[in-house]
CSV table of C-alpha atoms in Angstrom, one decimal:
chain,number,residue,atom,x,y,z
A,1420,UNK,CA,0.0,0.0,0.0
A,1421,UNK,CA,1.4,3.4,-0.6
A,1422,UNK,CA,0.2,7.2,-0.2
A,1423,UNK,CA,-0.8,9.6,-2.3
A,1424,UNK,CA,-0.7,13.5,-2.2
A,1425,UNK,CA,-2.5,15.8,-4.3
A,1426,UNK,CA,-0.5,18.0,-6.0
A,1427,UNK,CA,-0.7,21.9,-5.4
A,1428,UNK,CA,1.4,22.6,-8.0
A,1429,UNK,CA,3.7,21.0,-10.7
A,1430,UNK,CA,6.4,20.5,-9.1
A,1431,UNK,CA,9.9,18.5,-10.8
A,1432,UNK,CA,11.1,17.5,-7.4
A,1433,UNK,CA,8.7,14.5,-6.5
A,1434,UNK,CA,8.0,11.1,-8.6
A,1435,UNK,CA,4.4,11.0,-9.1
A,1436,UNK,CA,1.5,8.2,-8.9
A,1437,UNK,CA,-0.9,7.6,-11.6
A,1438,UNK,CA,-4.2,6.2,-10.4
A,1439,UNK,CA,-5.7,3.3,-11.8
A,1440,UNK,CA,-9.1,1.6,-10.9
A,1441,UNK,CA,-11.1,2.5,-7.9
A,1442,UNK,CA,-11.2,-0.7,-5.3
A,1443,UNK,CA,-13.4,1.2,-2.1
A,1444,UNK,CA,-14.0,5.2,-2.3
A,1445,UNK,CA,-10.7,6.0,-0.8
A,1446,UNK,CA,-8.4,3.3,-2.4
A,1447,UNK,CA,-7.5,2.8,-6.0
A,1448,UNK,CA,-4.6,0.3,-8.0
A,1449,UNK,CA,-1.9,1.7,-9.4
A,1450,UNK,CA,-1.1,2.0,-13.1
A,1451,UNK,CA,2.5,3.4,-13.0
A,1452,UNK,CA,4.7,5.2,-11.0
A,1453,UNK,CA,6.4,8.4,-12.6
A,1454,UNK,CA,9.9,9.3,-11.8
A,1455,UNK,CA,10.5,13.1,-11.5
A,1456,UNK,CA,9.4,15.2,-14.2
A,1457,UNK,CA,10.2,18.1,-16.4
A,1458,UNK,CA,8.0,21.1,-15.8
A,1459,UNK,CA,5.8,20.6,-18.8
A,1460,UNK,CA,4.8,17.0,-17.9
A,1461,UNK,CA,4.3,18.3,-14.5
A,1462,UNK,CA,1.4,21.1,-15.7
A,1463,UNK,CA,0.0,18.6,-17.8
A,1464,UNK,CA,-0.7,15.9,-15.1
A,1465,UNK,CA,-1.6,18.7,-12.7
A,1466,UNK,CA,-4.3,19.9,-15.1
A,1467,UNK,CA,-5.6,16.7,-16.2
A,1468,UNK,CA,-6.1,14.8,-12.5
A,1469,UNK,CA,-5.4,11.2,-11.4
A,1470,UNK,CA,-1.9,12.0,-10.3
A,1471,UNK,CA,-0.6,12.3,-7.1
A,1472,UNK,CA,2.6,13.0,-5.6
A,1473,UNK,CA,4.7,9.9,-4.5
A,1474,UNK,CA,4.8,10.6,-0.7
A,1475,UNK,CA,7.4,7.9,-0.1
A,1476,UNK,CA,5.4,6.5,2.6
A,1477,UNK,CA,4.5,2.3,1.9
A,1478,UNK,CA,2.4,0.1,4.0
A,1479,UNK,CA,3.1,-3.7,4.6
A,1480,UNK,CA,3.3,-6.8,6.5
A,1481,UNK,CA,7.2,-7.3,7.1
A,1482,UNK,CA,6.8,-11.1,5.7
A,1483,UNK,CA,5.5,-9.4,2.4
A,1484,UNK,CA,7.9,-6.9,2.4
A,1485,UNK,CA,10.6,-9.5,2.4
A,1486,UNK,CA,9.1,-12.2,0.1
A,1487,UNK,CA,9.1,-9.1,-2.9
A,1488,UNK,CA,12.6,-8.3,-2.1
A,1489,UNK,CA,13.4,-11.9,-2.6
A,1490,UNK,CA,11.5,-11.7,-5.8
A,1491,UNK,CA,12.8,-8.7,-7.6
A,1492,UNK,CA,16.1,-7.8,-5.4
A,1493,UNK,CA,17.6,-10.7,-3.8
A,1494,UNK,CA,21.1,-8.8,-4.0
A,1495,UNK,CA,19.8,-6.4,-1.8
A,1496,UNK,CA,17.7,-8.8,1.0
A,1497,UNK,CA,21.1,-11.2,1.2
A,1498,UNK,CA,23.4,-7.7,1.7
A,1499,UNK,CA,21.1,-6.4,4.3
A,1500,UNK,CA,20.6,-10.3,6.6
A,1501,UNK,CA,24.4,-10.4,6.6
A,1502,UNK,CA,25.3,-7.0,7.6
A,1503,UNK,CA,22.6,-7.8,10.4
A,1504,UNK,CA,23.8,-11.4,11.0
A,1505,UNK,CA,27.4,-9.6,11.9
A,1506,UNK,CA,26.6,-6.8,14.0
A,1507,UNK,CA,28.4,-6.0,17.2
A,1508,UNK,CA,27.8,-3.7,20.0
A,1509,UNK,CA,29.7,-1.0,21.8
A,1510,UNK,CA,28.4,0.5,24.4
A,1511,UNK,CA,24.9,2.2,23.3
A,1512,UNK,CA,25.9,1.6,19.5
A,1513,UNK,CA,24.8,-1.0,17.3
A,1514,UNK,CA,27.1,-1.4,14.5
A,1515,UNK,CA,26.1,-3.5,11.5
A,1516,UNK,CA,28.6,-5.9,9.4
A,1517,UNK,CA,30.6,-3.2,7.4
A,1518,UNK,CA,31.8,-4.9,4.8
A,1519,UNK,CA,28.3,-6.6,4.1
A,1520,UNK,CA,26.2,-3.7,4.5
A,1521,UNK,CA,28.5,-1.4,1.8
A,1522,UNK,CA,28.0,-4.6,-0.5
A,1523,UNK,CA,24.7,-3.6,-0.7
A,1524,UNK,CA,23.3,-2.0,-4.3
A,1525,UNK,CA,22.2,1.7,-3.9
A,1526,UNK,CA,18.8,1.2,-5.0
A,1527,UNK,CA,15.0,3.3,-3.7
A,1528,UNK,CA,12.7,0.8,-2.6
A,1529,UNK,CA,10.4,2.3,-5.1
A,1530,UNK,CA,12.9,1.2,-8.3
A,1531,UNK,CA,13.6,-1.9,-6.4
A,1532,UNK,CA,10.3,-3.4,-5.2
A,1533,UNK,CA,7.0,-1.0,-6.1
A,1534,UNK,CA,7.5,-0.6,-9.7
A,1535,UNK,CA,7.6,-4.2,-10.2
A,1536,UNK,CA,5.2,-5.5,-7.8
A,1537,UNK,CA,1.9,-6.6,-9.6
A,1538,UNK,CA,0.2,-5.9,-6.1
A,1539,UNK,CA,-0.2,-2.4,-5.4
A,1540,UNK,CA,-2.8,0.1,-4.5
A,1541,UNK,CA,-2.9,3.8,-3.2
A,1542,UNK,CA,-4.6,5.5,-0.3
A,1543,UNK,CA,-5.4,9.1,-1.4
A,1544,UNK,CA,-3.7,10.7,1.7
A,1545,UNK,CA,-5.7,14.0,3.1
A,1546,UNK,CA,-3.7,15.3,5.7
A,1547,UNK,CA,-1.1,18.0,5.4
A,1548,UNK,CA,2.4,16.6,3.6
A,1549,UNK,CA,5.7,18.0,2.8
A,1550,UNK,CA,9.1,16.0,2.6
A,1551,UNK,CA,10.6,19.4,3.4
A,1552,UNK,CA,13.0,18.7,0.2
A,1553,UNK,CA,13.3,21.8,-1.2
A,1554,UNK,CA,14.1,25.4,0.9
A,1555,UNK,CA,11.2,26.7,-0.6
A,1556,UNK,CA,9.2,23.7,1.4
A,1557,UNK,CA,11.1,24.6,4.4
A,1558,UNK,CA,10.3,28.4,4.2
A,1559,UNK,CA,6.4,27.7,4.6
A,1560,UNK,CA,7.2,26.3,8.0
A,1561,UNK,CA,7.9,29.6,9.0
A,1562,UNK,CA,4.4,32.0,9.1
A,1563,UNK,CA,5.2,35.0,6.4
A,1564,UNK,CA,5.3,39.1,7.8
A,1565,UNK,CA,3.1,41.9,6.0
A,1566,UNK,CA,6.0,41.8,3.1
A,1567,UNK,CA,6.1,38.2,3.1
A,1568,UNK,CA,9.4,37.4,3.6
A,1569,UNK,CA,9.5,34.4,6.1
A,1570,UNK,CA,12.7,34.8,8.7
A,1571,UNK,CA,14.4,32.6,11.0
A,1572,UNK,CA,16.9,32.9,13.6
A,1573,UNK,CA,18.7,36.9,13.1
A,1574,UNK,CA,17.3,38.1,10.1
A,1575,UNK,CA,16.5,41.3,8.6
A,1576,UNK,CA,14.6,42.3,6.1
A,1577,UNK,CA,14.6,45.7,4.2
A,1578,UNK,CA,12.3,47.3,1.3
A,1579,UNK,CA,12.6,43.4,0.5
A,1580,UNK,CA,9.3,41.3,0.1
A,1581,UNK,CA,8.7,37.5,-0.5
A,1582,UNK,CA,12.1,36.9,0.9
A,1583,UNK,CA,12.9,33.8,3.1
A,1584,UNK,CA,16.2,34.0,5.5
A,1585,UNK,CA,17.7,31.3,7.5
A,1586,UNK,CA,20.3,32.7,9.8
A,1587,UNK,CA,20.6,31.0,13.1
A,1588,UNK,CA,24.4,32.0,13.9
A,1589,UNK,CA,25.0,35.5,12.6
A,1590,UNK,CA,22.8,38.7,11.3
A,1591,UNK,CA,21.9,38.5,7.9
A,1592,UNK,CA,20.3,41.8,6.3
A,1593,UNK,CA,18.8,41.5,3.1
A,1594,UNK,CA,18.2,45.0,1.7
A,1595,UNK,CA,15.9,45.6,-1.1
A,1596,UNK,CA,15.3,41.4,-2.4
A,1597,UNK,CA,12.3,40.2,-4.0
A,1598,UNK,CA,11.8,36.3,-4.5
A,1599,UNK,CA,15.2,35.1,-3.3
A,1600,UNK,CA,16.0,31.7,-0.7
A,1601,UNK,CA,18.7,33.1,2.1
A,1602,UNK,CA,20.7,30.1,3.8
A,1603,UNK,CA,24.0,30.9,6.1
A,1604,UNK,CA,25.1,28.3,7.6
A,1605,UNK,CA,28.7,27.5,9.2
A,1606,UNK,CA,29.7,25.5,6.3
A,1607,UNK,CA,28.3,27.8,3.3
A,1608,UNK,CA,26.1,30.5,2.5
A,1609,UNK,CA,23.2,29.6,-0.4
A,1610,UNK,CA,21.5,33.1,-2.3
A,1611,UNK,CA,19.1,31.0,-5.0
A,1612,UNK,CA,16.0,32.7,-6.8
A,1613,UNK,CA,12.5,31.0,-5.2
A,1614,UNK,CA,12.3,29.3,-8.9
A,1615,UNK,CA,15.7,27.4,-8.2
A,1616,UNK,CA,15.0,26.3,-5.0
A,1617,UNK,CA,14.9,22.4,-6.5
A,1618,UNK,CA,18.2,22.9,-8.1
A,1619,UNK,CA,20.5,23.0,-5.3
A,1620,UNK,CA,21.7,19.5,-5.9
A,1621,UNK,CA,23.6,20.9,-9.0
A,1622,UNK,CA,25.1,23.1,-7.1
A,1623,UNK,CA,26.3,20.6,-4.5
A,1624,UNK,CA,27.8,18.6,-7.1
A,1625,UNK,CA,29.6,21.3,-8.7
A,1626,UNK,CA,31.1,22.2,-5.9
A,1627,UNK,CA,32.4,19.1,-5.0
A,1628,UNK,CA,34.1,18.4,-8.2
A,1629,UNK,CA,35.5,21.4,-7.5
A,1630,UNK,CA,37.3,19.5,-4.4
A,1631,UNK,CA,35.3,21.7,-1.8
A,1632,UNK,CA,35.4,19.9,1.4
A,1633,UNK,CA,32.2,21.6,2.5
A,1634,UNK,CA,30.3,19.5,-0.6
A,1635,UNK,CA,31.0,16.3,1.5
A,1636,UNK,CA,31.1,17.2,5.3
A,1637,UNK,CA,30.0,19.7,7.5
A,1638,UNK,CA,32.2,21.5,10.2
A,1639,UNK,CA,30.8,20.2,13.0
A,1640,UNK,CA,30.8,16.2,13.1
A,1641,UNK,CA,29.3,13.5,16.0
A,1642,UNK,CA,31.4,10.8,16.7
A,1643,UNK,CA,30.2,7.9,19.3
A,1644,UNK,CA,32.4,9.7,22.2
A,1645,UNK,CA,30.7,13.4,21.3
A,1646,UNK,CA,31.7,16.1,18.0
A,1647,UNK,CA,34.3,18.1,17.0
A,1648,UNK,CA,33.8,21.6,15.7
A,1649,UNK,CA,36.1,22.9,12.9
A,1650,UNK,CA,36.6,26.5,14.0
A,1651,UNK,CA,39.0,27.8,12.2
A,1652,UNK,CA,42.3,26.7,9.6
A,1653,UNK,CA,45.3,28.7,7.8
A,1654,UNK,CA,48.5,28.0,6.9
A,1655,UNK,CA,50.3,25.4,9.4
A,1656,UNK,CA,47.5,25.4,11.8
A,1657,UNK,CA,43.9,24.5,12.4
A,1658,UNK,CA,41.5,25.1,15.4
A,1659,UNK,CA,39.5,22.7,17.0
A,1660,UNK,CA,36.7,22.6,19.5
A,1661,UNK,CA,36.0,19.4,20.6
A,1662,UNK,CA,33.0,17.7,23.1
A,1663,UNK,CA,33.7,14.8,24.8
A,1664,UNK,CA,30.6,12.7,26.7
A,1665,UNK,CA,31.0,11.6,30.3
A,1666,UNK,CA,32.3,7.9,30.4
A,1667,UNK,CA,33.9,8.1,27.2
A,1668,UNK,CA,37.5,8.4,25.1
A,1669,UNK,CA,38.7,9.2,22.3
A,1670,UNK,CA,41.3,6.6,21.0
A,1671,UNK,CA,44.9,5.8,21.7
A,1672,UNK,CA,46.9,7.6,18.7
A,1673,UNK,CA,50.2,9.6,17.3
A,1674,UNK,CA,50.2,11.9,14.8
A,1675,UNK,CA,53.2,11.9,12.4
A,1676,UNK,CA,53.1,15.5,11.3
A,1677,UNK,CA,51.5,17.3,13.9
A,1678,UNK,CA,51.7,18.8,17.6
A,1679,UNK,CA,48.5,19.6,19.2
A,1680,UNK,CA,47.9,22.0,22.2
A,1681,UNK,CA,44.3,21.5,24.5
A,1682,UNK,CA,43.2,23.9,26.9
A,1683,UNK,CA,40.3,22.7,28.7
A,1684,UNK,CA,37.3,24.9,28.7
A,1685,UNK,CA,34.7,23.3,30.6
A,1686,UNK,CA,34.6,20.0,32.5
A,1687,UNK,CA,37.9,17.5,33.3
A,1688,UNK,CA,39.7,16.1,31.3
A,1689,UNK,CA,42.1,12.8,32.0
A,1690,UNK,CA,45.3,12.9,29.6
A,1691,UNK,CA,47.1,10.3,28.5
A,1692,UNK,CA,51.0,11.8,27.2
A,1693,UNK,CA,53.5,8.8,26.5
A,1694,UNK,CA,54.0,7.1,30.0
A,1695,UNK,CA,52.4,10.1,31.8
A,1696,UNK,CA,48.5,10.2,33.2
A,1697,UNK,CA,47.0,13.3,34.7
A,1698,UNK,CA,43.7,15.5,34.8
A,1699,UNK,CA,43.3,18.8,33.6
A,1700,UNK,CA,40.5,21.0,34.8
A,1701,UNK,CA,38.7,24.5,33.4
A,1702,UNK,CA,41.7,26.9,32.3
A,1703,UNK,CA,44.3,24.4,32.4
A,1704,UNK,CA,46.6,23.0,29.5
A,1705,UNK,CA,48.7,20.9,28.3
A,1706,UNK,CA,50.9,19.9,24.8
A,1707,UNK,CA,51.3,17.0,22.8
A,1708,UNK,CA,54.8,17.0,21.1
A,1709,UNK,CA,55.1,15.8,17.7
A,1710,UNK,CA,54.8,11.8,17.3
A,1711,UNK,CA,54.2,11.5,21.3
A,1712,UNK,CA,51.2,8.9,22.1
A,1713,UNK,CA,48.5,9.9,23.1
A,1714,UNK,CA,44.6,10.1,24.4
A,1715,UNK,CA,41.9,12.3,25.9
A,1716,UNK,CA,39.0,10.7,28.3
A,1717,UNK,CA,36.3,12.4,30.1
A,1718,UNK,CA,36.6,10.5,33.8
A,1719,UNK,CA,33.7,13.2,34.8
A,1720,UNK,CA,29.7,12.9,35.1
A,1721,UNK,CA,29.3,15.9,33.1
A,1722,UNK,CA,30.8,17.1,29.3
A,1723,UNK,CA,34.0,17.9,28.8
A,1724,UNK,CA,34.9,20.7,26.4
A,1725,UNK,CA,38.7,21.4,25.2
A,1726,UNK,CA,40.3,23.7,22.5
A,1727,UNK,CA,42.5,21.8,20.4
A,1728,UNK,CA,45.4,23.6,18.3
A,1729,UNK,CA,46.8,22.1,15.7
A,1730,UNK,CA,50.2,22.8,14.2
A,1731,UNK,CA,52.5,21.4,11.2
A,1732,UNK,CA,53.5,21.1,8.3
A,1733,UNK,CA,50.5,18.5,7.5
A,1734,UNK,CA,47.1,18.6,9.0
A,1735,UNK,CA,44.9,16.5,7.1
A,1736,UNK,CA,43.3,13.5,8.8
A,1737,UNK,CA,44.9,10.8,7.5
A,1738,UNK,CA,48.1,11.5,10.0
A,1739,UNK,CA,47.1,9.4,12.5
A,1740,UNK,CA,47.8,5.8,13.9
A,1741,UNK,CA,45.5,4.4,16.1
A,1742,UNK,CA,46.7,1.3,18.9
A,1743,UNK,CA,43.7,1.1,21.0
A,1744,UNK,CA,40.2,2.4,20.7
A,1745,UNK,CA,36.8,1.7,22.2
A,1746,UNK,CA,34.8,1.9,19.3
A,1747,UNK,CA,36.8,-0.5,17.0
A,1748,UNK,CA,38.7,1.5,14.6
A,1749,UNK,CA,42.3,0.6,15.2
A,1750,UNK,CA,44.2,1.0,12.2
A,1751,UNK,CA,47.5,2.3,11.1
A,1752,UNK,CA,45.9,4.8,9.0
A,1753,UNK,CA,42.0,6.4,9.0
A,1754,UNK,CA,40.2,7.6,6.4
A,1755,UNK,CA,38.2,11.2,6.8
A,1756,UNK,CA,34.9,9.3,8.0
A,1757,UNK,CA,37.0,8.1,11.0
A,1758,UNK,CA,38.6,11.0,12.3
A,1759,UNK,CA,39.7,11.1,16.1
C-alpha cells in the first residue's frame, strides 16, 4: 500500500503516482509510478487529475515486504541479513557488518520493489504533507510578515518582500530582495531565486568536483564519544573545539606531522602523554609534542569541552595511527569518516 498526495502545484522535485481503478471510495490500483518530471509533464498531469505525488510513505506486513525483495532484489535482502547477521555492540551503538552492508546496491525501494510488484494500491492521503526537500518547502514552515518574507533565527529584512532568510548563527540583512531563498550556515552560505529552490543539488555537485570539502562534510561532526567543531584553519594550523561525553574516550593515537595543544574549557579532562597520566580541569593546558602517544578521556559525570590547536606542516586526517580504541577502529591509518 502506498500514499498519495494531491498535488498543489507541478512541481519536478517529487516522482508521481498515476491512479488506476477505484477498489473502495478511498483506495484505487496503481497504473505506473512516474519518476521526477520536467516542468511541462508536470502542468500537464496537474491539469488533467489522477496524479498524485509519491509521498514515499509504503504500507506492509514485514513477511511481504521481504518475500518481494526476494523476488525482484535478492542482492539487496542477502546484503542487508548479513550486515545484520554480523553486528556488534559497543556501548549504546549498534554497529552492523561493514563490509556486508556497503556490498549492498544503492537502489530506492520504489525502483527496487513497487515498480515491479503486480500488487499495489494507493490511499489518497488527506492530511497536510511535505518532505521538506526543497528550501522553498522549508520556508512555509515559518508564518510570512506583512511583506512576506518568512525569517528565522537573526534576520532582517529591508524594502525586501517574498524573501525567506535562515540565519541562526550571525545577522543576515537583506536590503531591497524580492523572490530570493537566504541560507547561512557554518559551512556555506546559499543566495538561489525562489524558482531554483529544486536545483541546489547541481550546485552541491559542482562544488564538490571542484574538491570543496564543504560539498561532502559539514564543520561540526558527531562521533560515538561526542563532536568536533572545525573552527577555524590557515597556513600550518587548524583550530578545533572538541565535546567529549562523560564515560567516554577518544582513542589511543600519534600523529606523524603534527603537535596539538588542549586547553580545557569546561569539565575534566584525563590525559594520556606517552608514560604520563593526569587531569586537567577548566583553564588548564597541556601539549602534545610531535609523534608522542597519546589520548583524551572524560573520567567526569558531566561534558568535557577542550580547544584543540593544531600545528604542522601536514594537517589533514589521515596523519594518525591508532593502537587502541573503544569503538573499534584501530588502524594504522583512518580515512576522513574516522577522524579522532
Amino acid at each position: 500500500m502506498t500514499f498519495g498526495v494531491t498535488p498543489h502545484y507541478p512541481s519536478t522535485a517529487y516522482g508521481y503516482i498515476q491512479r488506476g481503478d477505484d477498489l473502495t471510495d478511498e483506495v484505487s490500483t496503481v497504473t505506473r509510478f512516474i519518476e521526477k518530471p520536467p516542468a511541462k509533464d508536470a502542468e500537464v498531469m496537474l491539469f488533467a487529475g489522477g496524479y498524485f505525488w509519491n509521498a514515499g510513505i509504503f504500507m506492509a506486513k514485514a513477511s511481504t515486504m521481504t518475500s518481494a525483495l526476494r523476488q525482484y532484489c535478492p542482492d539487496v535482502l542477502d546484503a542487508c541479513q548479513r550486515a545484520v547477521a554480523l553486528q556488534h555492540r559497543d556501548h549504546d551503538f549498534v554497529r552492523l557488518g561493514h563490509s556486508a552492508f556497503e556490498a549492498c546496491p544503492r537502489i530506492s525501494i520504489d525502483y527496487a520493489v513497487l515498480e515491479h510488484h503486480g500488487n499495489v494500491a494507493m490511499v489518497r492521503f488527506e492530511g497536510q504533507w511535505s518532505d521538506v526537500g526543497n528550501w522553498r518547502e522549508v520556508a512555509k514552515l515559518t508564518p510570512p510578515d506583512t511583506d512576506g518574507n518568512r525569517i528565522q533565527g537573526k534576520g532582517l529584512g529591508l524594502h525586501a518582500e517574498h524573501t525567506f532568510i535562515y540565519a541562526p548563527h550571525r545577522p543576515v540583512v537583506a536590503l531591497g530582495t524580492r523572490n530570493l531563498l537566504i541560507v547561512d550556515t557554518p559551512d556555506a552560505l546559499l543566495v538561489a531565486s525562489e524558482d531554483f529552490s529544486e536545483h541546489v543539488k547541481q550546485a552541491v555537485a559542482a562544488l564538490e568536483r571542484g574538491g570543496v570539502p564543504q560539498a561532502v562534510q559539514h564543520r561540526r561532526v558527531a562521533r560515538p564519544w561526542g563532536s568536533y567543531d572545525s573552527v577555524d584553519a590557515g597556513e600550518r594550523f587548524k583550530v578545533k573545539r572538541i565535546s567529549v561525553n562523560p564515560g567516554t574516550a577518544l582513542s589511543l593515537q600519534m600523529h606523524h606531522h603534527r603537535a596539538e595543544h588542549w586547553v580545557v574549557v569546561s569539565g575534566t579532562a584525563k590525559v594520556t602523554r606517552g608514560d604520563e597520566t593526569f587531569l586537567l580541569t577548566e583553564n588548564q593546558s597541556t601539549y602534545i609534542p610531535l609523534g608522542q602517544t597519546h589520548r583524551l578521556e572524560n573520567p567526569g559525570k558531566t561534558p568535557l569541552e577542550i580547544i584543540e590547536i593544531q600545528s604542522g606542516a601536514y594537517l589533514g586526517e589521515d596523519d594518525i595511527v591508532r593502537f587502541e580504541d573503544s569503538y573499534g577502529r584501530v588502524t594504522s591509518t583512518s580515512t576522513d569518516s574516522e577522524k579522532k
